[in-house]
Short mmCIF file of C-alpha atoms and ligand atoms in Angstrom, two decimals:
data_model
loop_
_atom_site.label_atom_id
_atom_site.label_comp_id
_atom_site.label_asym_id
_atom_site.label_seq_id
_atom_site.Cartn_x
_atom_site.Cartn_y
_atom_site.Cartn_z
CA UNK A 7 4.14 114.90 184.49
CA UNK A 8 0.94 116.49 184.64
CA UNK A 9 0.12 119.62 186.70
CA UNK A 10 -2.04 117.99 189.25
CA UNK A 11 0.33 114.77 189.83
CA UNK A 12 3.31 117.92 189.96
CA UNK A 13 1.22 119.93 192.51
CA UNK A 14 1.41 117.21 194.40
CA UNK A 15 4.93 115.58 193.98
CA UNK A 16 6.50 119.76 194.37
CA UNK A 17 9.42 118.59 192.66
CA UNK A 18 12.57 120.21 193.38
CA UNK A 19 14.54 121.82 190.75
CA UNK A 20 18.28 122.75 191.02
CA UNK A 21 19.10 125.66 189.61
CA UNK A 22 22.24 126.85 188.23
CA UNK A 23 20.73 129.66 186.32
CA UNK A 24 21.93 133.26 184.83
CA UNK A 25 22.06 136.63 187.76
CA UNK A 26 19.03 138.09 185.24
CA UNK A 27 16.09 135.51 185.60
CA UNK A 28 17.58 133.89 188.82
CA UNK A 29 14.56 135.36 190.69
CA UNK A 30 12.17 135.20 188.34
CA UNK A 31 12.53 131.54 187.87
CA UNK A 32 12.21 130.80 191.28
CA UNK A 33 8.92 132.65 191.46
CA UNK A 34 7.69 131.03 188.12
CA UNK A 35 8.80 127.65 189.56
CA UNK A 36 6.75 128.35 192.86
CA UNK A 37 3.85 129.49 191.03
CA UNK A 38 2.85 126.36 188.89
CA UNK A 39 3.47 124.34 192.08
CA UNK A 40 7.09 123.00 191.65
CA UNK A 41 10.09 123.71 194.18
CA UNK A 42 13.15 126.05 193.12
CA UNK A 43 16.76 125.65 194.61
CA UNK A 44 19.28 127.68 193.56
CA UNK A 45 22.35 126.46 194.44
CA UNK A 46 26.21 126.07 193.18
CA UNK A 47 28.46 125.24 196.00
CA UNK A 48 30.64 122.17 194.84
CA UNK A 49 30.53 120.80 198.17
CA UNK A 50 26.45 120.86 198.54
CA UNK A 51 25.73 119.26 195.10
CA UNK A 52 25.45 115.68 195.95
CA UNK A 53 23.45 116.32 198.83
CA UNK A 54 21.26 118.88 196.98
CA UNK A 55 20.80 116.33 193.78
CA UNK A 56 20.08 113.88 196.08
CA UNK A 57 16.19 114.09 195.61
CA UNK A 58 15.98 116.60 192.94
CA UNK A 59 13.27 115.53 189.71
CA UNK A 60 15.89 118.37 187.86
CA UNK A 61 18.98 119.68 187.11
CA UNK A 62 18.87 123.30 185.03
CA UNK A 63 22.06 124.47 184.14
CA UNK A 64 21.63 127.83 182.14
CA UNK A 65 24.59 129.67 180.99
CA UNK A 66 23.63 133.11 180.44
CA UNK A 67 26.09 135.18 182.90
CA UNK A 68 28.64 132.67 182.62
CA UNK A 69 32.30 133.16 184.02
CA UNK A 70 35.22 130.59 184.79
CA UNK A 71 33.87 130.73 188.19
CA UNK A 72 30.22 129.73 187.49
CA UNK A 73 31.94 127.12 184.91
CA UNK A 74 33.35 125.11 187.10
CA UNK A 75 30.44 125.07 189.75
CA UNK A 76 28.36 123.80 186.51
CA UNK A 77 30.77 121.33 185.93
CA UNK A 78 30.54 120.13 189.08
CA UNK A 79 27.39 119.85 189.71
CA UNK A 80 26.41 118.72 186.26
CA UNK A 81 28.89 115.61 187.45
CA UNK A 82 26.91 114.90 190.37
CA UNK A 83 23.75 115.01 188.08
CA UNK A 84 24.92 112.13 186.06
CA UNK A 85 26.60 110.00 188.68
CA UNK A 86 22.59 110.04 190.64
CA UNK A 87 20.66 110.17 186.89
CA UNK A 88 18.73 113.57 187.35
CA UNK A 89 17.93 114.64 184.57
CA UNK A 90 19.75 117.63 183.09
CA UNK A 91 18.14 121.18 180.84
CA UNK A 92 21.15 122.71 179.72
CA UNK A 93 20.05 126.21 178.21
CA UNK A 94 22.61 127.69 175.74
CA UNK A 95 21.88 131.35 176.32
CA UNK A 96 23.90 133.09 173.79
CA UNK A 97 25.94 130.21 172.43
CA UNK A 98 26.81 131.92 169.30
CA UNK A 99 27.21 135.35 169.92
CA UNK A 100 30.70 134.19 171.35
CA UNK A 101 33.37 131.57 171.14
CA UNK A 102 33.04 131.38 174.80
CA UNK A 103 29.53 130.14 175.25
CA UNK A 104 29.39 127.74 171.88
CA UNK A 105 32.41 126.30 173.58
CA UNK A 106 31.66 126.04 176.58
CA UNK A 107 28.40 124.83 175.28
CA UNK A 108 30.00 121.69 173.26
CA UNK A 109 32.16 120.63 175.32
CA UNK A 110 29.12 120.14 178.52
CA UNK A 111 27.66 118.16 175.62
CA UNK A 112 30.40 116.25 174.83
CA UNK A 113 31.09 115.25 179.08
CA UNK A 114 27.92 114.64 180.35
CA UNK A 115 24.39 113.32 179.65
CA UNK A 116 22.22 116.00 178.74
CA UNK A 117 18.59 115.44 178.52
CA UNK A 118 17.25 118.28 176.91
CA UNK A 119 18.93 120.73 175.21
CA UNK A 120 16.75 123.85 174.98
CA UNK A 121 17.64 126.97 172.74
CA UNK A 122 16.37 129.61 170.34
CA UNK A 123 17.02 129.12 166.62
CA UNK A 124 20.11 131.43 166.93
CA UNK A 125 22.05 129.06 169.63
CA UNK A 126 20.79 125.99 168.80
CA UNK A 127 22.19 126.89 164.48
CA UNK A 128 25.29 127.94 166.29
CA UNK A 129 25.72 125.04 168.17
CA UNK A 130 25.34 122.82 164.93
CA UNK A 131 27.77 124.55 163.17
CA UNK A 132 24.82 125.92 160.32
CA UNK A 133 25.45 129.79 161.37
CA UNK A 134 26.19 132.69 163.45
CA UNK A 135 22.79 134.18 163.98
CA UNK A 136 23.06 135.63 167.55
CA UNK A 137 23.05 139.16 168.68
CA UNK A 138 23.54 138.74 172.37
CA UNK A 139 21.25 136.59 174.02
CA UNK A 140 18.83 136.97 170.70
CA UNK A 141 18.21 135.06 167.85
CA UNK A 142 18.33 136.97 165.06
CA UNK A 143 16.26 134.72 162.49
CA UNK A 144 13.15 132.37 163.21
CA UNK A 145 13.72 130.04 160.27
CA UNK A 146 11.32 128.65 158.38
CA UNK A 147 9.77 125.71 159.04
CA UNK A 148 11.98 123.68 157.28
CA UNK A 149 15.09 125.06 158.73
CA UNK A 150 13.77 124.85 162.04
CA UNK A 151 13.30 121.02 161.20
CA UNK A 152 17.38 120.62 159.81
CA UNK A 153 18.52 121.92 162.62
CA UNK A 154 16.78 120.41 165.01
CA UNK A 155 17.53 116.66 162.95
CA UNK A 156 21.16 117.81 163.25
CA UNK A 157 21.66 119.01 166.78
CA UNK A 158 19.70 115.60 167.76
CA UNK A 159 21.94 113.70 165.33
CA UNK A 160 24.96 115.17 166.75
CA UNK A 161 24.12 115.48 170.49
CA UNK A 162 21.74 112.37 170.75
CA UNK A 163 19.51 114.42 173.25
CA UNK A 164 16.04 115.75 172.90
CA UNK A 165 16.38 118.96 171.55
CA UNK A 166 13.82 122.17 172.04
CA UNK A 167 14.21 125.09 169.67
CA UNK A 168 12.00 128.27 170.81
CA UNK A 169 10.65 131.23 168.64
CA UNK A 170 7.42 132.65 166.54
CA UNK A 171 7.36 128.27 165.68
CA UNK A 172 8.88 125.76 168.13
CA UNK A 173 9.99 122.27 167.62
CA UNK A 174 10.35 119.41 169.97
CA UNK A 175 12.96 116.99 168.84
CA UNK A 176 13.09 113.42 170.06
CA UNK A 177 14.31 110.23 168.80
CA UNK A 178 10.59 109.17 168.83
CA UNK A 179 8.81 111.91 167.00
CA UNK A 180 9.05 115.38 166.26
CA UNK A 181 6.22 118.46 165.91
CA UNK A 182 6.60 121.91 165.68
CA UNK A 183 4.07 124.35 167.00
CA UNK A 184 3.04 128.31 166.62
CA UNK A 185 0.70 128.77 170.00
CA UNK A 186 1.97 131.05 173.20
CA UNK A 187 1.90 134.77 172.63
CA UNK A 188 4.29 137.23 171.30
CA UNK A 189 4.17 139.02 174.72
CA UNK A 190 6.81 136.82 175.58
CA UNK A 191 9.15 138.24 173.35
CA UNK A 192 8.69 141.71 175.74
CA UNK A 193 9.99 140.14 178.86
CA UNK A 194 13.47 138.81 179.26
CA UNK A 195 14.11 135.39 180.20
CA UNK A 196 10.81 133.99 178.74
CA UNK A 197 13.15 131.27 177.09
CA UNK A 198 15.32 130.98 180.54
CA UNK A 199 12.10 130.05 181.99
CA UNK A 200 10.41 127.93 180.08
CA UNK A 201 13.47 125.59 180.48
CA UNK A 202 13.00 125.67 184.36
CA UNK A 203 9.68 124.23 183.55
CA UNK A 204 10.60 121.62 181.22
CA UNK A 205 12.55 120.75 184.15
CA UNK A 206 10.01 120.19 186.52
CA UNK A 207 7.68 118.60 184.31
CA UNK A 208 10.31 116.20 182.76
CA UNK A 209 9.69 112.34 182.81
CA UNK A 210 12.81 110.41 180.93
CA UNK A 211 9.83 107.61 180.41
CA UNK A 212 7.78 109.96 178.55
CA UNK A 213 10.80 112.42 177.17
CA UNK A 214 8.40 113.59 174.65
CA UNK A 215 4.85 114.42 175.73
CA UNK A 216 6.39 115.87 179.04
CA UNK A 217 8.42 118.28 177.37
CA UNK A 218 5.35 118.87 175.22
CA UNK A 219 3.09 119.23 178.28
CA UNK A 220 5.55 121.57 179.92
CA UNK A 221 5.45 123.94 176.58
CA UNK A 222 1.82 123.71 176.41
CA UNK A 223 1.42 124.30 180.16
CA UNK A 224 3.56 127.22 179.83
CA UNK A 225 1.81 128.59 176.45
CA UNK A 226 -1.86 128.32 178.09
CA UNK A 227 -0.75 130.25 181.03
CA UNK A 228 1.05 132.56 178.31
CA UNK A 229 -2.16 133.02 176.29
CA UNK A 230 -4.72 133.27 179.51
CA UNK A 231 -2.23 136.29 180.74
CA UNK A 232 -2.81 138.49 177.29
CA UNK A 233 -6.21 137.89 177.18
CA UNK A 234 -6.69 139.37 180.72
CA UNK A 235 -3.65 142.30 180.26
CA UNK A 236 -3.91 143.08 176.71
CA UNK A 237 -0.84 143.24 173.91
CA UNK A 238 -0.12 146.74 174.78
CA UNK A 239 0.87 146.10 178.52
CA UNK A 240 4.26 144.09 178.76
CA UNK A 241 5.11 145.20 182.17
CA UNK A 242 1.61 143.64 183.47
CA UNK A 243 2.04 140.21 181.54
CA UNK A 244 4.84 139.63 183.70
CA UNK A 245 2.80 139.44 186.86
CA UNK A 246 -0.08 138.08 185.68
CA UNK A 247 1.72 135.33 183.42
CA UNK A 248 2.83 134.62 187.52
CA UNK A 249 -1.00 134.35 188.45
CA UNK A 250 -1.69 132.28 185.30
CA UNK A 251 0.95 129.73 186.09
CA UNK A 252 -0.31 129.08 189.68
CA UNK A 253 -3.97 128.81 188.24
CA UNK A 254 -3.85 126.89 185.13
CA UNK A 255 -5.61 123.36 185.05
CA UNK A 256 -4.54 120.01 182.83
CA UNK A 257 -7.89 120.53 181.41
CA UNK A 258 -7.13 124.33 179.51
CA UNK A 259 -3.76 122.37 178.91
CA UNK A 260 -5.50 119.75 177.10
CA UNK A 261 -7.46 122.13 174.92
CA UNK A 262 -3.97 122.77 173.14
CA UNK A 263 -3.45 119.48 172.83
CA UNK A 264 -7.01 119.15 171.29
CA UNK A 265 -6.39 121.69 169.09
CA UNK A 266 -3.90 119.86 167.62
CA UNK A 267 -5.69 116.62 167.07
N1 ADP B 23 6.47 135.50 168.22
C1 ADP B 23 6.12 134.63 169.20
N2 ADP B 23 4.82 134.28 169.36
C2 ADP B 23 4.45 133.41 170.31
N3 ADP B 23 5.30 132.83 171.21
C3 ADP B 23 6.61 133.14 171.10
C4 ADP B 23 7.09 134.05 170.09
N4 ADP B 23 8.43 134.16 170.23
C5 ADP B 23 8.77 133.36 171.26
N5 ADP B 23 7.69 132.74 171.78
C6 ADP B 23 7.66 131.82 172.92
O1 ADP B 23 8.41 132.42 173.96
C7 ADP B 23 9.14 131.44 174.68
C8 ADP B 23 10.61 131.83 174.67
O2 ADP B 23 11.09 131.66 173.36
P1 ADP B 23 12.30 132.54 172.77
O3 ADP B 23 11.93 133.98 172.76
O4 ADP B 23 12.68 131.90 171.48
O5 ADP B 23 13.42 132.20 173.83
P2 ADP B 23 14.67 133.04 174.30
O6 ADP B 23 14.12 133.96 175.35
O7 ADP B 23 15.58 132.00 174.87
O8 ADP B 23 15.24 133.74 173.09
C9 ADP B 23 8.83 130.10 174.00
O9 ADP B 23 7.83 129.43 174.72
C10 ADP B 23 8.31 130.49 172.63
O10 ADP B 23 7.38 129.57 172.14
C1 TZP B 24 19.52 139.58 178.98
C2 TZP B 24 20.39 138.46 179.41
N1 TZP B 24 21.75 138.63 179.45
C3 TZP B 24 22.38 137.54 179.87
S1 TZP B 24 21.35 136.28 180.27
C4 TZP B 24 19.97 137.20 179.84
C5 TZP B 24 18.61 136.67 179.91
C6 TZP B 24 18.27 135.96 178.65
O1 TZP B 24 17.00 135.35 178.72
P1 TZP B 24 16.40 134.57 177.48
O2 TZP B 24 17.48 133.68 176.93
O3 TZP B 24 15.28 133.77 178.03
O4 TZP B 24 15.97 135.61 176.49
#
């Protein structure tokens, strides 16, 4: 989905997300012209999902409580075919999460599965290179392509790894990429985020240039905030990457695309 046809459809996202970047995704959400819920209830789910373009289920503060609300709701998801982002934070670092983590992919549809190099290796089996909620390694190039192959070969979902290089991973095509700005490694949540936008912008038609379009939206609006703030202010990116989001165009999204060409 583009960002004009999305200012205009508002789509809703439901958001099971972690208690650091619940706020902050809402407001992100809000500013590029999509339409946050945050909401676990059991009992609300299938009327929430009802018209939701999204599910985002995001396990960063996870506990057996929020677990089961996932579950849940995740359920519901598949039963009406929204679409779900499941975001591994800190699959890796413990048993818990990669668990956890597996076994959502091994019950339910997922449609992307979006993670740093760190979870995503973990998830695969290839390492143990979390520290928290951090990746400890990029990768090179070529790693960041095995592991990607594999997570897509094992979880037959499109797969998004994050970091100084991304990759998209689909069963149509892959790329990897090196734009945004390394101001978003000074903010938490900058990968919790960007998943809330792949959700709004997702299309299951078009798996692959809609997550692409949601990275590059993201990434312009990345890029137009550290040109205006400057690398040495961190603190100010974070608003302004709020003002970029609300302002940026499918035409300065193109240009990345362009660039590409
Ligand atoms: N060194 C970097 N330079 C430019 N963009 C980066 C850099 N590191 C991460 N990003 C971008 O920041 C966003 C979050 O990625 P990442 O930091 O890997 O996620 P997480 O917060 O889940 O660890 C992604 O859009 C990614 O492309
Ligand atoms: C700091 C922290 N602790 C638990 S979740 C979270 C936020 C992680 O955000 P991201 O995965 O985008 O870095």
């Amino acid at each position: 989905m583009n960002l004009n046809t999305l200012r205009q459809v508002n789509p809703l996202v439901v958001c099971q997300t972690n208690s650091v970047v619940t706020h902050m995704t809402a407001n992100h959400l809000i500013a590029l012209g999509a339409s946050p819920v945050m909401s676990e209830a059991p009992n609300e789910q299938h009327e929430m999902l009802q018209y939701a373009h999204a599910l985002l289920i995001n396990i960063g503060t996870l506990n057996d409580q929020k677990l089961e609300y996932m579950h849940h709701a995740m359920k519901v998801a598949n039963e009406l075919e929204v679409p779900i982002i499941l975001d591994p934070v800190g699959a890796g670092a413990t048993s818990y999460r990669t668990k956890t983590v597996l076994n959502m992919i091994d019950k339910y549809k997922i449609a992307v599965l979006k993670g740093n190099f760190g979870e995503i290796a973990s998830l695969v089996g290839a390492s143990e290179a979390m520290k928290g909620v951090d990746s400890q390694f990029d990768g090179s190039e070529d790693d960041l392509i095995a592991i990607a192959k594999k997570a897509h070969d094992m979880f037959s979902c499109n797969i998004v790894i994050t970091g100084e290089r991304d990759i998209i991973y689909t069963s149509d095509k892959y790329e990897t990429y090196t734009s945004g700005t390394v101001l978003f490694t000074k903010m938490t949540g900058a990968g919790c985020v960007l998943g809330s936008i792949i959700g709004a912008m997702y299309s299951p038609m078009d798996s692959f240039e809609s997550i692409k379009y949601a990275l590059f939206t993201y990434h312009t609006a990345g890029m137009n905030a550290e040109e205006i703030v400057t690398l040495d202010r961190p603190g100010a990116f974070q608003v302004e990457l709020l003002n970029q989001l609300h302002h940026v165009s499918d035409e300065e999204v193109r240009v990345l695309f362009d660039d590409r060409a």
